[in-house]
XYZ file of C-alpha atoms in Angstrom:
167
model
C -48.031 -83.143 72.723
C -47.596 -80.744 69.827
C -49.678 -77.555 69.674
C -50.436 -75.973 66.314
C -49.619 -72.340 65.932
C -52.608 -70.280 64.943
C -52.195 -66.875 63.379
C -55.023 -64.433 63.159
C -55.349 -61.786 60.523
C -57.957 -59.048 60.548
C -60.851 -59.326 58.127
C -60.444 -57.463 54.856
C -63.053 -54.737 54.377
C -65.571 -55.368 51.589
C -64.756 -52.100 49.849
C -61.405 -50.480 50.349
C -62.093 -46.771 50.581
C -60.338 -43.897 52.239
C -62.873 -41.684 53.984
C -62.496 -37.924 54.160
C -64.102 -34.635 55.113
C -63.235 -31.046 54.291
C -63.101 -28.538 57.134
C -63.448 -24.883 56.076
C -62.531 -22.282 58.710
C -63.091 -18.520 58.501
C -61.962 -15.946 61.052
C -63.870 -13.237 59.190
C -67.198 -15.047 59.529
C -66.254 -16.838 62.773
C -67.405 -20.239 61.581
C -66.224 -23.754 60.847
C -67.931 -25.804 58.117
C -67.453 -29.597 58.152
C -68.348 -31.176 54.795
C -68.745 -34.968 54.393
C -68.268 -36.643 50.988
C -69.638 -39.334 48.714
C -67.520 -41.458 46.408
C -68.890 -42.131 42.930
C -68.601 -45.935 42.436
C -68.124 -45.969 38.654
C -65.792 -43.009 38.109
C -64.091 -43.010 41.514
C -64.220 -39.254 42.181
C -65.545 -37.675 45.360
C -68.203 -35.004 45.746
C -69.689 -33.208 48.733
C -72.861 -34.394 50.418
C -75.984 -32.254 50.631
C -75.674 -31.489 54.354
C -72.784 -29.702 56.091
C -72.283 -29.083 59.780
C -71.612 -25.495 60.837
C -69.885 -24.640 64.133
C -68.791 -21.382 65.727
C -65.043 -20.757 65.490
C -64.819 -20.478 69.279
C -66.298 -23.978 69.783
C -64.426 -26.269 72.149
C -61.757 -28.576 70.726
C -63.881 -31.491 71.900
C -66.897 -30.301 69.882
C -64.761 -29.701 66.751
C -63.150 -33.147 66.946
C -66.518 -34.805 67.566
C -68.016 -33.076 64.488
C -65.101 -34.206 62.310
C -65.370 -37.836 63.463
C -69.172 -37.825 63.083
C -68.969 -36.458 59.534
C -66.161 -38.758 58.419
C -68.457 -41.663 59.352
C -71.104 -40.231 56.978
C -68.777 -40.968 54.041
C -70.674 -43.174 51.612
C -70.615 -44.569 48.096
C -73.341 -43.110 45.910
C -73.821 -42.530 42.200
C -73.563 -38.901 41.147
C -76.890 -37.241 40.378
C -76.534 -35.428 37.054
C -79.130 -32.873 38.199
C -76.634 -31.499 40.751
C -74.573 -28.547 39.595
C -71.061 -29.547 38.578
C -69.793 -25.957 38.740
C -67.728 -24.710 41.652
C -70.736 -22.868 43.086
C -72.437 -26.269 43.478
C -70.361 -26.919 46.619
C -72.612 -27.225 49.643
C -69.993 -25.582 51.892
C -70.183 -22.441 49.760
C -73.974 -22.339 50.132
C -73.855 -22.495 53.938
C -70.998 -19.983 54.127
C -71.643 -16.279 54.551
C -69.973 -15.427 51.236
C -71.750 -14.138 48.152
C -69.143 -15.242 45.599
C -66.880 -18.245 45.140
C -63.876 -15.929 44.958
C -64.747 -14.518 48.390
C -65.274 -18.030 49.732
C -61.834 -19.170 48.567
C -60.245 -15.999 49.975
C -61.897 -16.019 53.406
C -62.080 -19.748 54.203
C -59.073 -21.967 54.875
C -59.484 -25.554 53.683
C -58.248 -28.387 55.901
C -58.586 -31.909 54.471
C -59.027 -34.713 57.006
C -58.797 -38.187 55.468
C -57.858 -41.721 56.330
C -54.199 -42.554 55.820
C -55.031 -46.050 54.519
C -58.217 -47.867 53.549
C -58.598 -49.041 57.165
C -59.016 -45.390 58.267
C -57.247 -46.060 61.603
C -55.094 -42.956 61.221
C -56.187 -39.530 60.003
C -54.005 -37.430 57.704
C -54.720 -33.750 58.198
C -53.402 -31.333 55.629
C -53.844 -27.761 54.586
C -52.456 -25.518 51.915
C -51.786 -22.055 53.233
C -52.534 -19.156 50.911
C -49.057 -17.670 50.979
C -46.685 -16.946 48.111
C -45.202 -20.439 47.838
C -48.471 -22.292 48.696
C -46.843 -24.249 51.518
C -48.613 -27.448 52.559
C -48.723 -28.560 56.190
C -49.488 -32.215 56.930
C -49.887 -34.078 60.202
C -51.247 -37.448 61.313
C -53.198 -38.582 64.349
C -54.876 -41.812 65.427
C -58.552 -42.076 64.505
C -59.113 -43.360 68.043
C -57.709 -40.211 69.696
C -59.747 -38.013 72.014
C -62.057 -35.626 70.194
C -60.306 -32.711 71.902
C -56.887 -33.805 70.556
C -58.229 -33.909 66.990
C -59.964 -30.537 67.335
C -56.835 -28.981 68.843
C -54.616 -30.280 66.016
C -56.974 -28.937 63.322
C -57.142 -25.518 64.984
C -53.372 -25.494 65.503
C -52.879 -26.042 61.772
C -55.381 -23.275 61.012
C -53.614 -20.868 63.356
C -50.142 -21.610 61.957
C -48.395 -18.377 61.136
C -45.771 -18.767 58.467
C -44.289 -15.606 57.102
C -41.845 -14.839 54.353
C -38.441 -13.861 55.749
C -36.343 -11.130 54.142
């Protein structure tokens, strides 16, 4: 008797999108802002959603990782509302921050981008650009199915990276 070989392939997602959130961290203001995004279907650009999640900087790694995963699942496709401000000060993270100017926001908050590595979003790519002379970028990856504490610890480790110029 001959048995046919059956191969299974996973279903293709209807829309292939890479989800992402921005995580802004400030030691000065002792807060973490997690900002989910929308993707504009016609133009393809991303813009921040109306609601951000704000945590204390001394929150547990588990709580930080949970907030990141929860907000990355809020990623959605939505047409851009022309009534929203397109200027930099239209960012919702800036409005929930404790800064009075965009310049102060950019100076006192470190941006960490957490996004899917592929359109399946099974792996997160975490990257940050440190505000030093040569604008060094640090990138790491982690499974999207990792413990919340592992994700939170990796994000905070990247934030706390100390890279100095050597003479």
